[in-house]
PDB file of C-alpha atoms in Angstrom:
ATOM      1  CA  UNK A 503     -10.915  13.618 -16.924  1.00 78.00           C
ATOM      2  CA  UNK A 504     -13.800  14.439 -14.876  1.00 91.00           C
ATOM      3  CA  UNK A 505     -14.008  17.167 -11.582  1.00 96.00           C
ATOM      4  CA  UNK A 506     -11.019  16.973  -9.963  1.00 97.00           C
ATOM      5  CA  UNK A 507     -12.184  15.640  -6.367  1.00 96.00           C
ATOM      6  CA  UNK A 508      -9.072  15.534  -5.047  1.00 96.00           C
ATOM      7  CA  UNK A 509      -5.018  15.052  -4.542  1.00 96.00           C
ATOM      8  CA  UNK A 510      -2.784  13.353  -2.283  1.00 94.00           C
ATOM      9  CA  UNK A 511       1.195  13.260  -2.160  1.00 94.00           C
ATOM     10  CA  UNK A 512       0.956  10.883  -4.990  1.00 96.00           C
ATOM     11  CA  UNK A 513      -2.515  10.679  -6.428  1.00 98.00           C
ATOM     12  CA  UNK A 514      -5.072  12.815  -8.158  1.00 98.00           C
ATOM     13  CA  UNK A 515      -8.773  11.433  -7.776  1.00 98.00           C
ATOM     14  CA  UNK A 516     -11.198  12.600 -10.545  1.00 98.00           C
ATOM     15  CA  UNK A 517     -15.256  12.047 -11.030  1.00 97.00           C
ATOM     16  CA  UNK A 518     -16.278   9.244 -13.603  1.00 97.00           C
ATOM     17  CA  UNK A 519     -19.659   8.363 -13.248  1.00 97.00           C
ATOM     18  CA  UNK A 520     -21.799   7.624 -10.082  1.00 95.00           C
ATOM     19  CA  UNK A 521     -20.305   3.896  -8.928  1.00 97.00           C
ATOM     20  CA  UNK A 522     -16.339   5.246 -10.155  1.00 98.00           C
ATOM     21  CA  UNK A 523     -13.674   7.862 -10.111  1.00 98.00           C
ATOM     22  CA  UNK A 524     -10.658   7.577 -11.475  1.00 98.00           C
ATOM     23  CA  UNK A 525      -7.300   7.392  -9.634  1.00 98.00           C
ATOM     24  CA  UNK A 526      -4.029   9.357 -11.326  1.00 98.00           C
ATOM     25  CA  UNK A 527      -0.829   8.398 -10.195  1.00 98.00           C
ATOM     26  CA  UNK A 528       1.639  11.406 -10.228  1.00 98.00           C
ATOM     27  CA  UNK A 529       5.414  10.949 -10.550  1.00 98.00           C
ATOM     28  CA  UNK A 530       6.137  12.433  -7.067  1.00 98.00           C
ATOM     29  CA  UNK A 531       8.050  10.674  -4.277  1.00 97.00           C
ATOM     30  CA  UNK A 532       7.904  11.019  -0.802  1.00 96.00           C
ATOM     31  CA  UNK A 533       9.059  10.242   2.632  1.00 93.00           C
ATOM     32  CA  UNK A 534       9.114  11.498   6.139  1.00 87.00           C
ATOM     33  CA  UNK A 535       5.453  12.346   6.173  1.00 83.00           C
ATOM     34  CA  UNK A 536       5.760  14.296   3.080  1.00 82.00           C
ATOM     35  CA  UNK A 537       8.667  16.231   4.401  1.00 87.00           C
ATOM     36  CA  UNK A 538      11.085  14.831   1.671  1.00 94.00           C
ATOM     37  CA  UNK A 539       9.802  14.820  -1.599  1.00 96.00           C
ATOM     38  CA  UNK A 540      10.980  14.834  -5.645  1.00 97.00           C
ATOM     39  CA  UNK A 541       9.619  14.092  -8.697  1.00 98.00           C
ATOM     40  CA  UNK A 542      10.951  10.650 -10.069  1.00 98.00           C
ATOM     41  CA  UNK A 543      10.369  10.463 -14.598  1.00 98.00           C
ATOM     42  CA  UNK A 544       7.940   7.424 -14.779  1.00 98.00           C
ATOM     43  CA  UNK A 545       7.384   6.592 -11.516  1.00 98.00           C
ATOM     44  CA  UNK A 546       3.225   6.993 -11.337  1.00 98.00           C
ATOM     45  CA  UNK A 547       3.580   5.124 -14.765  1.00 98.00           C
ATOM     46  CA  UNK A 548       5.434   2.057 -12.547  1.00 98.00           C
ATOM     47  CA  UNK A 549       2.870   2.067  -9.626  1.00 98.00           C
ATOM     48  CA  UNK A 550       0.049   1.927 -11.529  1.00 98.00           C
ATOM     49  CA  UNK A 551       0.504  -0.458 -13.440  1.00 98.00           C
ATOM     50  CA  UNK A 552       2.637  -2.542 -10.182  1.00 98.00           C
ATOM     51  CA  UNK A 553      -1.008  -1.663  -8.647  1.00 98.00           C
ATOM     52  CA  UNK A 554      -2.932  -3.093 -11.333  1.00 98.00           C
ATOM     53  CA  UNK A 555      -1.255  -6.484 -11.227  1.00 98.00           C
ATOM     54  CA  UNK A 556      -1.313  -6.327  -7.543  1.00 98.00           C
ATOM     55  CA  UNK A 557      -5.404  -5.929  -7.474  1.00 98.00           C
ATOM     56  CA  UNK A 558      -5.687  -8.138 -10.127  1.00 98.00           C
ATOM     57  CA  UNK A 559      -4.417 -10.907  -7.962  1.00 98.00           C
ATOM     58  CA  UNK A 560      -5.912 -10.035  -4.929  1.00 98.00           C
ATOM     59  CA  UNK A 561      -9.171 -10.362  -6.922  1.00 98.00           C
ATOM     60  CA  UNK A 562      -8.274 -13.983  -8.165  1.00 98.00           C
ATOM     61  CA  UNK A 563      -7.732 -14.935  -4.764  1.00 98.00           C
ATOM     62  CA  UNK A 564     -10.921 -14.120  -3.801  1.00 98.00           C
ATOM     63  CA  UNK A 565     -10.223 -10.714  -2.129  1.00 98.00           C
ATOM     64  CA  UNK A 566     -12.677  -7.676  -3.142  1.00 98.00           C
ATOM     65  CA  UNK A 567     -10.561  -4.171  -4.117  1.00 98.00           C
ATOM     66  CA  UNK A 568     -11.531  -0.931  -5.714  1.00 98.00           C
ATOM     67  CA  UNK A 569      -9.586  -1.743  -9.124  1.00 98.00           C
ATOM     68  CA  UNK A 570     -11.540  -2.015 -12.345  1.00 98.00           C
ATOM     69  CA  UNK A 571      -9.013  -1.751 -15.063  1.00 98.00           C
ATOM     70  CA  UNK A 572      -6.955   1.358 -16.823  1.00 98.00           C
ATOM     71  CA  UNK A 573      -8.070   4.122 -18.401  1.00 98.00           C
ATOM     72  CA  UNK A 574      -4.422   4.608 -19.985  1.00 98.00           C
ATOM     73  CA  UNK A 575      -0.762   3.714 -18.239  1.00 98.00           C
ATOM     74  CA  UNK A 576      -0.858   5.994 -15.058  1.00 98.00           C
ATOM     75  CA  UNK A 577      -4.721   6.742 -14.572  1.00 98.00           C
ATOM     76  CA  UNK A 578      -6.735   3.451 -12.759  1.00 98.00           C
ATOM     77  CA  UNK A 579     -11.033   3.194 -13.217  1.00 98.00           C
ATOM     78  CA  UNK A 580     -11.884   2.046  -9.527  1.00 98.00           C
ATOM     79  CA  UNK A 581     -15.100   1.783  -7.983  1.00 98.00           C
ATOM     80  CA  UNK A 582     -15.924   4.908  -5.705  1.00 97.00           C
ATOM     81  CA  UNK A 583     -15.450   3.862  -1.682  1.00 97.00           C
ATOM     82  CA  UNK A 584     -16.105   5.903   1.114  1.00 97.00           C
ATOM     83  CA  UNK A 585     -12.277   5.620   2.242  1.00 97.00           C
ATOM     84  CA  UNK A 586     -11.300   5.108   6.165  1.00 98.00           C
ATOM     85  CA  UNK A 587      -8.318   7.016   6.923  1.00 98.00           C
ATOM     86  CA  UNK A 588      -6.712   4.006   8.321  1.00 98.00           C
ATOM     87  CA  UNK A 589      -3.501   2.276   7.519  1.00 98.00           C
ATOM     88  CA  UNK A 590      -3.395  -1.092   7.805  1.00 98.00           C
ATOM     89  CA  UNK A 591      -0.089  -2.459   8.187  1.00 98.00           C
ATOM     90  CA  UNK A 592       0.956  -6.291   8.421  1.00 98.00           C
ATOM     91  CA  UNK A 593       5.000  -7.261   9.164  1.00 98.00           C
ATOM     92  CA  UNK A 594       6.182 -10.604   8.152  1.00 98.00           C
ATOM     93  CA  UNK A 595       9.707  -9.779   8.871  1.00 98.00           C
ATOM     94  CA  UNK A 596      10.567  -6.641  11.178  1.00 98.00           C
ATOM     95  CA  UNK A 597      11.867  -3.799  10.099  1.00 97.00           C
ATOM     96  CA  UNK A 598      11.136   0.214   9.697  1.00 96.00           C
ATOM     97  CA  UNK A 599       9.286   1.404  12.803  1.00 96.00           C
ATOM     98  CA  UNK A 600       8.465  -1.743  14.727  1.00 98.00           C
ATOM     99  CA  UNK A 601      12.254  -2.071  15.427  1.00 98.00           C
ATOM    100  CA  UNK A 602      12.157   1.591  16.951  1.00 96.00           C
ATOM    101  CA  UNK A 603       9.284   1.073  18.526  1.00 97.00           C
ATOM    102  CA  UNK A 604       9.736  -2.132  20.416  1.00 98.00           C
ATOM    103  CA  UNK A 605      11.914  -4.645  22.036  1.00 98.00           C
ATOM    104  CA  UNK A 606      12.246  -6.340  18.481  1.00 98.00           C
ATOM    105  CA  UNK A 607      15.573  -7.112  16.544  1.00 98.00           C
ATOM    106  CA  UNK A 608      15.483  -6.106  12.384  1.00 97.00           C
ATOM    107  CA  UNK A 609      14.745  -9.583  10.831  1.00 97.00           C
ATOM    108  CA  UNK A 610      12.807 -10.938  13.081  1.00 98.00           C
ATOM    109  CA  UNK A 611       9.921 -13.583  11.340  1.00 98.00           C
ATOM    110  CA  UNK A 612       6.234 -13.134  12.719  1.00 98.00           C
ATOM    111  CA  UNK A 613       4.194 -16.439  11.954  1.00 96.00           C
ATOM    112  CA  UNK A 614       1.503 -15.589  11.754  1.00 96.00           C
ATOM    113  CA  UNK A 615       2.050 -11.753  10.473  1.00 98.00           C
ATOM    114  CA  UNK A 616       2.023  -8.915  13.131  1.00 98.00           C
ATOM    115  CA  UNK A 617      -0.748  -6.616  11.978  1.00 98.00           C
ATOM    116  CA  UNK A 618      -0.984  -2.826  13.211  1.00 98.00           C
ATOM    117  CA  UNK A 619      -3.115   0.083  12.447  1.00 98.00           C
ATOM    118  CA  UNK A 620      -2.213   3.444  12.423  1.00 98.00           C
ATOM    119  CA  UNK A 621      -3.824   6.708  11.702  1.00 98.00           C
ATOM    120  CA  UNK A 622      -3.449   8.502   8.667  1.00 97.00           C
ATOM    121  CA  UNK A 623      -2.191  12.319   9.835  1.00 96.00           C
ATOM    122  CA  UNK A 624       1.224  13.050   8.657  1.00 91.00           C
ATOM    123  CA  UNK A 625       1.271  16.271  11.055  1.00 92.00           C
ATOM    124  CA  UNK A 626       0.806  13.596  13.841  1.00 95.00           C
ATOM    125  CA  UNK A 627       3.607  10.992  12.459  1.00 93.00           C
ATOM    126  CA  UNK A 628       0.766   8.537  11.714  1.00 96.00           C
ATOM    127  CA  UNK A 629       0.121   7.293  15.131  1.00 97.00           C
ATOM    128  CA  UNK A 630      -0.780   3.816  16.147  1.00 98.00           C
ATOM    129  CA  UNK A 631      -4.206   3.119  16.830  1.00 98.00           C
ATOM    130  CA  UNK A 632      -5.838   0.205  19.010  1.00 98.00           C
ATOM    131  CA  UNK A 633      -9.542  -1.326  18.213  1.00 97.00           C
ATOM    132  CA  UNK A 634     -10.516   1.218  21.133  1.00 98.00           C
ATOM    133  CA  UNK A 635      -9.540   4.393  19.592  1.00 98.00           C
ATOM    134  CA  UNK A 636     -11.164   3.098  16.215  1.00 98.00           C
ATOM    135  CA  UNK A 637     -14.400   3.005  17.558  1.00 98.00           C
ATOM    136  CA  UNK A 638     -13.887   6.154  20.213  1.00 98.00           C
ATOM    137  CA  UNK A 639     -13.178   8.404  16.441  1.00 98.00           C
ATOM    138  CA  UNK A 640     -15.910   6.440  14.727  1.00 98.00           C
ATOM    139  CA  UNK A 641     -13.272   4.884  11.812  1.00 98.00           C
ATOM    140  CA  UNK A 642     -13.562   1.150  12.200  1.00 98.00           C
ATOM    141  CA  UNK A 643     -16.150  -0.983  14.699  1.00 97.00           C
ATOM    142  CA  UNK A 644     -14.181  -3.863  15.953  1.00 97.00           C
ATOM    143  CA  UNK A 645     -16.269  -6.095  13.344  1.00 97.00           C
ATOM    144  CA  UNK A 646     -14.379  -3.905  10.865  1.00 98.00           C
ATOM    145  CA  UNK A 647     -11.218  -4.255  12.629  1.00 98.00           C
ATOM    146  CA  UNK A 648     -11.165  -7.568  12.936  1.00 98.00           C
ATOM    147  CA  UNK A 649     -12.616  -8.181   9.193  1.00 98.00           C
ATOM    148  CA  UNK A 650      -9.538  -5.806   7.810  1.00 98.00           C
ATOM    149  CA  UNK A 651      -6.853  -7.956   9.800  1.00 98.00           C
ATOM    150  CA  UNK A 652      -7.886 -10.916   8.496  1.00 98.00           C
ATOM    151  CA  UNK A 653      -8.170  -9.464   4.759  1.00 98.00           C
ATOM    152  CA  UNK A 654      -4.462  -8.230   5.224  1.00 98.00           C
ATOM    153  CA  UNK A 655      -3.469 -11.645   6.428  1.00 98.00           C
ATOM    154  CA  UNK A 656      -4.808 -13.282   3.609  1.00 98.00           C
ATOM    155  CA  UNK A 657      -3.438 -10.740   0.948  1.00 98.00           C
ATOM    156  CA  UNK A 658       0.507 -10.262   2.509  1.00 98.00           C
ATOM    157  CA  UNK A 659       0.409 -14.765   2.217  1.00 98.00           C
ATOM    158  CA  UNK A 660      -0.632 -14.293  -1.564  1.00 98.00           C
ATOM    159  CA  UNK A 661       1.709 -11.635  -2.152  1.00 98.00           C
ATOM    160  CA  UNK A 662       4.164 -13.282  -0.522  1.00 98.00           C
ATOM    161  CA  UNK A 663       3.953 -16.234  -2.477  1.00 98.00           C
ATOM    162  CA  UNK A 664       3.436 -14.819  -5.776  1.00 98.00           C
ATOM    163  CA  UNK A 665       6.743 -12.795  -5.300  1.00 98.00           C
ATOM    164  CA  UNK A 666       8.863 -15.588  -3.787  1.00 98.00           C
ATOM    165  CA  UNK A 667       7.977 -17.803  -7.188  1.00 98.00           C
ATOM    166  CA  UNK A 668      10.185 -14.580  -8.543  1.00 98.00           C
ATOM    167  CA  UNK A 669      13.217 -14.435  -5.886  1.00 98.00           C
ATOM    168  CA  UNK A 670      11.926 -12.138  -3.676  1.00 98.00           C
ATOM    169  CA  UNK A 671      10.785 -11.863   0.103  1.00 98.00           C
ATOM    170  CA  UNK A 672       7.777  -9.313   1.527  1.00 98.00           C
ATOM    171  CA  UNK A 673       8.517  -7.726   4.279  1.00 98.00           C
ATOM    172  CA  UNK A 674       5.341  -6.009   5.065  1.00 98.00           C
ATOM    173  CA  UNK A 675       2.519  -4.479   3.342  1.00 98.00           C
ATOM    174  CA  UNK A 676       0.259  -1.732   4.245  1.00 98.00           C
ATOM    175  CA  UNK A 677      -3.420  -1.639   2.341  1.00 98.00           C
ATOM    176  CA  UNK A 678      -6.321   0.920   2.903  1.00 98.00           C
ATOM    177  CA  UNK A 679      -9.857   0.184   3.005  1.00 98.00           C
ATOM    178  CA  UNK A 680     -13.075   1.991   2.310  1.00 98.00           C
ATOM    179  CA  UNK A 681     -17.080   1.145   2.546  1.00 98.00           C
ATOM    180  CA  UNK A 682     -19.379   0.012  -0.383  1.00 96.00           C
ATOM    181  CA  UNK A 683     -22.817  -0.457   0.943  1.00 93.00           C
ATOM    182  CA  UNK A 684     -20.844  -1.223   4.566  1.00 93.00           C
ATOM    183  CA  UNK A 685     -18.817  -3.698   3.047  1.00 96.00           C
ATOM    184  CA  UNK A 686     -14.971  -3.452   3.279  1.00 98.00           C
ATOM    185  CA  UNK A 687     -13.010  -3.285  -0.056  1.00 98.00           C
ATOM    186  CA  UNK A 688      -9.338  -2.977  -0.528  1.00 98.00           C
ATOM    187  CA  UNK A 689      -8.343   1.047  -2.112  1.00 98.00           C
ATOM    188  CA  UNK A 690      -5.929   3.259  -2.906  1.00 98.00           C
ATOM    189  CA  UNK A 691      -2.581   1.230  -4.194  1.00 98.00           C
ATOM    190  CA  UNK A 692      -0.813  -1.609  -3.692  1.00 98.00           C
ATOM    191  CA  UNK A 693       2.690  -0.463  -5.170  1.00 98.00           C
ATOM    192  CA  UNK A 694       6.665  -0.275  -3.500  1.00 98.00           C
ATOM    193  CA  UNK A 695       5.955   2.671  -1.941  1.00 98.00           C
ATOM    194  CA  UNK A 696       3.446   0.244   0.293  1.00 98.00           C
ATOM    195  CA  UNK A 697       5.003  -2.796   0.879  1.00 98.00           C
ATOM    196  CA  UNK A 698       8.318  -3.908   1.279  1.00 98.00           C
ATOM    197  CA  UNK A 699      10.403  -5.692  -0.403  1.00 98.00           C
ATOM    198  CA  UNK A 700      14.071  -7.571  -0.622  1.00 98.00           C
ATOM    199  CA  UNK A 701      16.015 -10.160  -2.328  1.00 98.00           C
ATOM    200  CA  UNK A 702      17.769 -13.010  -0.228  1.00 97.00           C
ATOM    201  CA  UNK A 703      20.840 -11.127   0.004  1.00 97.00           C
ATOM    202  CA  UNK A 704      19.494  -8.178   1.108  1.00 95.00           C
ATOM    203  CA  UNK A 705      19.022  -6.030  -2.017  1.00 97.00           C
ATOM    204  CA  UNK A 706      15.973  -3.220  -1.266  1.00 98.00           C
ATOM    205  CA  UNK A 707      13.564  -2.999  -3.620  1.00 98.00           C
ATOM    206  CA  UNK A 708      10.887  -0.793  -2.366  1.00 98.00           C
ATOM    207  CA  UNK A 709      11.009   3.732  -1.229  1.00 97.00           C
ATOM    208  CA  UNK A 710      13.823   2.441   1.534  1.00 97.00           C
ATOM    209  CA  UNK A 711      15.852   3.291  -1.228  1.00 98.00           C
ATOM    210  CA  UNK A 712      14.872   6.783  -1.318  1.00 97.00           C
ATOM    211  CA  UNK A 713      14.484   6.974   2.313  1.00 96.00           C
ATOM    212  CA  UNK A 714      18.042   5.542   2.337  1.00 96.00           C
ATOM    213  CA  UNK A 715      19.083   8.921   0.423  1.00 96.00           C
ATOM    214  CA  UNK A 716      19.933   7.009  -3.008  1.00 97.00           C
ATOM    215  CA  UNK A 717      19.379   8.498  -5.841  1.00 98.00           C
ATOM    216  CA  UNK A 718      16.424   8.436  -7.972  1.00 98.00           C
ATOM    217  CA  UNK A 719      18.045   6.830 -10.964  1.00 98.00           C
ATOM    218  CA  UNK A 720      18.378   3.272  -8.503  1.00 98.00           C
ATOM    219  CA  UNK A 721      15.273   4.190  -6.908  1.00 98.00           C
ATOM    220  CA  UNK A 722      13.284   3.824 -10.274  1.00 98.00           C
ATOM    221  CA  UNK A 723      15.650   0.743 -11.643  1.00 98.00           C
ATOM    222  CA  UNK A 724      14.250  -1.191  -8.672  1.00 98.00           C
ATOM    223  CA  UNK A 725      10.702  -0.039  -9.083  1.00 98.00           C
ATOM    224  CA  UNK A 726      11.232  -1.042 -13.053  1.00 98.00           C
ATOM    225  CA  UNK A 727      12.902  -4.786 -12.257  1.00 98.00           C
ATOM    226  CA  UNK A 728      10.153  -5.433  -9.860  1.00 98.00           C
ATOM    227  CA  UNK A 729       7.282  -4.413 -12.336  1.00 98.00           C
ATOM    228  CA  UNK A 730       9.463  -6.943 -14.780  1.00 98.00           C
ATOM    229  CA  UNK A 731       9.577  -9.728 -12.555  1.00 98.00           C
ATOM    230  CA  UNK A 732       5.756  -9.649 -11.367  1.00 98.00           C
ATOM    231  CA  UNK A 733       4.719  -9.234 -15.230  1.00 97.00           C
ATOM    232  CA  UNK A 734       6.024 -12.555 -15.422  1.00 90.00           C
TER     233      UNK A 734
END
């Protein structure tokens, strides 16, 4: 490994070279804004390599992303990006906050997919942002705006579709973007801890689980099954 240039709740970043850093997934998971948080065996192991696939088809599709390949089972090669601290979030089926936030029942279908943003400041709660206050804090013109909706759009259809071929439904998905040269790329992960996902009886998948309060031991048995079934 390189300098260490950084660490999130669940990620180390480390220097490469001058167009890549490399991205270390760490086996801690977290909820509430980081106010819950364990260490789960395995699990950067799981969403690195769920990541990996992820990117990998994303990049088939057509879709640009950060994701170059693996430097061994936990630590990702990805081009460096000037990241926006943005989350973009598009819903296919409501659940999580958009219930609590609005007149909107759980399991309600959006065609075509509800997309929000929302900033990234956990001491905040991650608020919602409109194009407005993107451009008032200088993180996304609405060219930017609009170019990341219609990214997300594209990638929660061919998620969606590559997972239903394997029994299961996406809820939602959140992705992050950063800047090469002032274009936008897909970054950090695409993983359970950033989507969600069921079965058609209702079976979670995804860090609802641990949000939920279940244990760790399901929590990683569904992050294993669905790193089986999209290997597939």
């Amino acid at each position: 490994m390189g300098e260490k240039l950084g660490e999130g709740k669940t990620k180390e970043v480390f220097d490469m070279d001058e167009d890549h850093v490399l991205l270390k997934f760490k086996d801690s998971i977290t909820a509430g804004d980081g106010l819950k948080k364990d260490e789960m065996e395995g699990k950067g192991i799981l969403n690195a390599q769920t990541s990996a696939i992820l990117f990998r088809l994303l990049e088939k599709e057509g879709i640009k992303t950060h994701y170059v390949g693996m430097k061994d089972e936990r630590t990702m090669i990805v081009k460096k990006l000037s990241m926006i601290p943005v989350e973009v979030v598009a819903r296919n089926i409501a659940t999580g906050s958009i219930v609590k936030r609005l007149p909107i029942k759980e399991g309600e279908v959006f065609n075509p997919p509800i997309v929000e943003f929302f900033l990234k400041d956990d001491a905040r709660h991650d608020p919602l942002l409109n194009y407005s206050h993107m451009e008032y804090f200088k993180l996304m013109n609405r060219k930017e705006a609009n170019e990341s909706e219609e990214i997300i759009k594209r990638a929660i259809n061919v998620i969606s579709d590559y997972i239903k071929k394997r029994g299961l439904i996406l809820f939602d998905l959140k992705l992050e973007f950063g800047r090469i040269d002032g274009e936008m790329i897909v970054g950090d992960e695409i993983s359970l801890d950033s989507m969600r996902v069921r079965s058609p009886n209702g079976d979670i998948y995804d860090k609802d689980l641990y949000r939920r309060g279940e244990s760790l031991e399901k929590v990683k048995s569904r992050y294993q099954e669905f790193l089986r079934l999209i290997s597939n």
